[in-house]
Amino acid sequence: MAERSDVDVLEDLLALEGRLISAYEAALRREAIDVGLGETLRDHEREHARGIEDALRHAGRRSPRASVPSPELTAALRTPESFAGFALDLEAEAVASYIEAAAAIQNPRLRQPLGSIMACEAAHEVALREAVGERVLVD
Amino acid sequence: MAPSLTRREALGGAAAALIVASCGGGDPPPSTGPRPGSGAALLGSLLALEHAAVAAYAACGEVLRGDVLRNTRSIAQQEREHVTRLQGLIRDLGGEPPSGRSSEEYARTFPRLREPGDALAFAEDLEQRQVRGYLEALAELPDLALRNAAAEIGADEGAQLAAVRVLHGLPAAQGPFVTGAL
């Protein structure tokens, strides 16, 4: 399999951050998440996106990708419980993506900051589990 | 006016001393087997910290009760799994993993934990240092598979840090970047 360039890796992460931001914005509009938690998570994802955009500017970014709202998100916005499940899946995908990116990215100076976002996304999972009354840590 | 330490700062300082004591010259080097630059020495330092964390959670368990105790026991179990994984990685590199110290030796380096808040503040400082350790390792480990392992364990530590904060009545995430920033 061909090795992915740093730009490819960062663009994928930026697209993922875009999905997270859209999800929390929609959940806040539809009152499908506690306001304080939703704003915190949305703001964190915006900071992550800003950081990745900065890194992309240095790495030689190509054209921005278009994104479309997912039908799963629309369905998940019906209740806070269904949104929490959707958001937990998305955050788990984010953690897995950042694990892979932080290890594989060729520029060693980006590994630690990407790991820092990875740890934050892992904390988001804990926050969402707490919000729905689940055990904070999964065995 | 002389600077004063808050209780939390004092506990954090104790955690820092623990880390230094756990990772410094007191522990035997991982081995003379692996080639220089293989990452075995760095993994050995992370393993020493994991050993200390297992002992620290046992100490915390003395003052914790109920749901908080159950959750911190789960964290301690994850730390033991990290110990096993790191030991395997070091052996794969031809090294001999450093063993932990006795519980008495660790206890001498721990702060006095008088109440649940002390234990959770100590645990939070410890988890922060573990997260930082794994993130720093990402920049230094030479091999993709080793970096992948460090990232996976680092993500676990990030979740543990958040869990400890929630158990302490704090927000799960302190900010958008757990340590450092892009």
Tab-separated table of N, CA and C in Angstrom, chain A residues 3 6 96 98-112 114-115 118, chain B residues 37-39 42-43 46 85-86 89 93 133-155:
chain	number	residue	atom	x	y	z
A	3	GLU	N	2.414	4.797	0.779
A	3	GLU	CA	2.480	5.601	2.000
A	3	GLU	C	1.734	6.906	1.772
A	6	ASP	N	1.878	13.544	4.362
A	6	ASP	CA	1.414	14.281	5.544
A	6	ASP	C	0.185	15.130	5.212
A	96	ALA	N	-9.228	6.807	17.121
A	96	ALA	CA	-8.514	5.827	16.286
A	96	ALA	C	-7.737	6.525	15.169
A	98	TYR	N	-6.559	9.627	15.146
A	98	TYR	CA	-5.408	10.362	15.682
A	98	TYR	C	-4.301	9.411	16.140
A	99	ILE	N	-4.674	8.243	16.657
A	99	ILE	CA	-3.642	7.254	17.028
A	99	ILE	C	-2.814	6.919	15.787
A	100	GLU	N	-3.520	6.615	14.715
A	100	GLU	CA	-2.836	6.234	13.474
A	100	GLU	C	-1.992	7.397	12.940
A	101	ALA	N	-2.583	8.592	12.964
A	101	ALA	CA	-1.885	9.754	12.413
A	101	ALA	C	-0.670	10.130	13.246
A	102	ALA	N	-0.817	10.133	14.559
A	102	ALA	CA	0.290	10.551	15.425
A	102	ALA	C	1.479	9.610	15.287
A	103	ALA	N	1.195	8.344	14.997
A	103	ALA	CA	2.291	7.381	14.824
A	103	ALA	C	2.894	7.470	13.431
A	104	ALA	N	2.047	7.685	12.429
A	104	ALA	CA	2.498	7.511	11.042
A	104	ALA	C	2.969	8.800	10.373
A	105	ILE	N	2.570	9.936	10.877
A	105	ILE	CA	2.911	11.169	10.161
A	105	ILE	C	4.433	11.319	10.078
A	106	GLN	N	4.898	11.748	8.903
A	106	GLN	CA	6.352	11.724	8.682
A	106	GLN	C	7.092	12.868	9.373
A	107	ASN	N	6.424	13.997	9.532
A	107	ASN	CA	7.058	15.126	10.215
A	107	ASN	C	7.015	14.862	11.730
A	108	PRO	N	8.175	14.571	12.337
A	108	PRO	CA	8.157	14.205	13.760
A	108	PRO	C	7.661	15.330	14.667
A	109	ARG	N	7.745	16.562	14.188
A	109	ARG	CA	7.301	17.689	15.026
A	109	ARG	C	5.784	17.730	15.167
A	110	LEU	N	5.086	17.028	14.290
A	110	LEU	CA	3.622	17.019	14.373
A	110	LEU	C	3.092	15.877	15.234
A	111	ARG	N	3.949	14.915	15.558
A	111	ARG	CA	3.445	13.718	16.263
A	111	ARG	C	2.905	14.063	17.646
A	112	GLN	N	3.655	14.842	18.398
A	112	GLN	CA	3.218	15.164	19.764
A	112	GLN	C	1.934	15.997	19.771
A	114	LEU	N	-0.415	16.097	17.539
A	114	LEU	CA	-1.540	15.243	17.128
A	114	LEU	C	-1.915	14.294	18.261
A	115	GLY	N	-0.904	13.826	18.990
A	115	GLY	CA	-1.182	12.993	20.167
A	115	GLY	C	-1.945	13.765	21.226
A	118	MET	N	-5.425	13.711	20.214
A	118	MET	CA	-5.904	12.348	20.460
A	118	MET	C	-6.346	12.175	21.916
B	37	GLY	N	19.429	3.276	20.283
B	37	GLY	CA	18.466	3.962	19.429
B	37	GLY	C	17.270	3.112	19.048
B	38	SER	N	17.155	1.915	19.633
B	38	SER	CA	16.030	1.032	19.288
B	38	SER	C	14.717	1.504	19.913
B	39	GLY	N	14.843	2.310	20.947
B	39	GLY	CA	13.650	2.746	21.676
B	39	GLY	C	13.445	1.971	22.962
B	42	LEU	N	13.777	4.102	26.152
B	42	LEU	CA	12.620	4.987	26.329
B	42	LEU	C	11.410	4.189	26.823
B	43	LEU	N	11.205	3.021	26.235
B	43	LEU	CA	10.103	2.168	26.693
B	43	LEU	C	10.323	1.740	28.141
B	46	LEU	N	9.100	4.470	30.326
B	46	LEU	CA	7.631	4.471	30.389
B	46	LEU	C	7.141	3.317	31.266
B	85	ARG	N	2.172	-5.022	28.222
B	85	ARG	CA	2.435	-4.688	26.813
B	85	ARG	C	3.841	-4.117	26.625
B	86	LEU	N	4.222	-3.199	27.524
B	86	LEU	CA	5.562	-2.599	27.415
B	86	LEU	C	6.644	-3.652	27.632
B	89	LEU	N	7.095	-5.433	24.422
B	89	LEU	CA	7.771	-4.623	23.400
B	89	LEU	C	9.276	-4.567	23.661
B	93	LEU	N	12.555	-6.219	21.437
B	93	LEU	CA	13.738	-5.469	20.991
B	93	LEU	C	15.036	-6.086	21.519
B	133	GLY	N	4.458	11.709	28.887
B	133	GLY	CA	5.523	10.745	28.584
B	133	GLY	C	5.274	10.019	27.270
B	134	TYR	N	4.034	9.571	27.064
B	134	TYR	CA	3.732	8.854	25.816
B	134	TYR	C	3.756	9.790	24.610
B	135	LEU	N	3.301	11.019	24.799
B	135	LEU	CA	3.317	11.957	23.665
B	135	LEU	C	4.755	12.321	23.294
B	136	GLU	N	5.605	12.478	24.292
B	136	GLU	CA	7.018	12.762	23.987
B	136	GLU	C	7.658	11.564	23.284
B	137	ALA	N	7.240	10.377	23.700
B	137	ALA	CA	7.789	9.169	23.071
B	137	ALA	C	7.423	9.102	21.592
B	138	LEU	N	6.251	9.632	21.249
B	138	LEU	CA	5.836	9.617	19.842
B	138	LEU	C	6.855	10.326	18.951
B	139	ALA	N	7.436	11.378	19.484
B	139	ALA	CA	8.399	12.144	18.683
B	139	ALA	C	9.757	11.447	18.612
B	140	GLU	N	9.997	10.525	19.538
B	140	GLU	CA	11.351	9.970	19.649
B	140	GLU	C	11.483	8.516	19.213
B	141	LEU	N	10.410	7.744	19.323
B	141	LEU	CA	10.528	6.320	18.980
B	141	LEU	C	10.803	6.169	17.480
B	142	PRO	N	11.750	5.313	17.121
B	142	PRO	CA	12.184	5.270	15.723
B	142	PRO	C	11.294	4.426	14.815
B	143	ASP	N	10.485	3.567	15.395
B	143	ASP	CA	9.773	2.569	14.599
B	143	ASP	C	8.262	2.828	14.623
B	144	LEU	N	7.629	2.685	13.466
B	144	LEU	CA	6.191	2.955	13.354
B	144	LEU	C	5.363	2.093	14.320
B	145	ALA	N	5.703	0.815	14.411
B	145	ALA	CA	4.919	-0.072	15.291
B	145	ALA	C	5.047	0.356	16.755
B	146	LEU	N	6.231	0.790	17.150
B	146	LEU	CA	6.429	1.249	18.529
B	146	LEU	C	5.651	2.548	18.773
B	147	ARG	N	5.682	3.431	17.776
B	147	ARG	CA	4.926	4.689	17.918
B	147	ARG	C	3.427	4.399	17.993
B	148	ASN	N	3.003	3.417	17.233
B	148	ASN	CA	1.582	3.065	17.264
B	148	ASN	C	1.187	2.555	18.658
B	149	ALA	N	2.050	1.736	19.222
B	149	ALA	CA	1.774	1.227	20.579
B	149	ALA	C	1.754	2.376	21.579
B	150	ALA	N	2.720	3.290	21.457
B	150	ALA	CA	2.772	4.434	22.380
B	150	ALA	C	1.518	5.294	22.233
B	151	ALA	N	1.058	5.461	20.990
B	151	ALA	CA	-0.148	6.272	20.771
B	151	ALA	C	-1.374	5.589	21.376
B	152	GLU	N	-1.467	4.287	21.199
B	152	GLU	CA	-2.624	3.565	21.761
B	152	GLU	C	-2.638	3.664	23.287
B	153	ILE	N	-1.485	3.449	23.888
B	153	ILE	CA	-1.442	3.537	25.356
B	153	ILE	C	-1.666	4.986	25.786
B	154	GLY	N	-1.118	5.925	25.029
B	154	GLY	CA	-1.322	7.345	25.345
B	154	GLY	C	-2.794	7.727	25.315
B	155	ALA	N	-3.537	7.155	24.361
B	155	ALA	CA	-4.983	7.430	24.309
B	155	ALA	C	-5.675	6.868	25.552
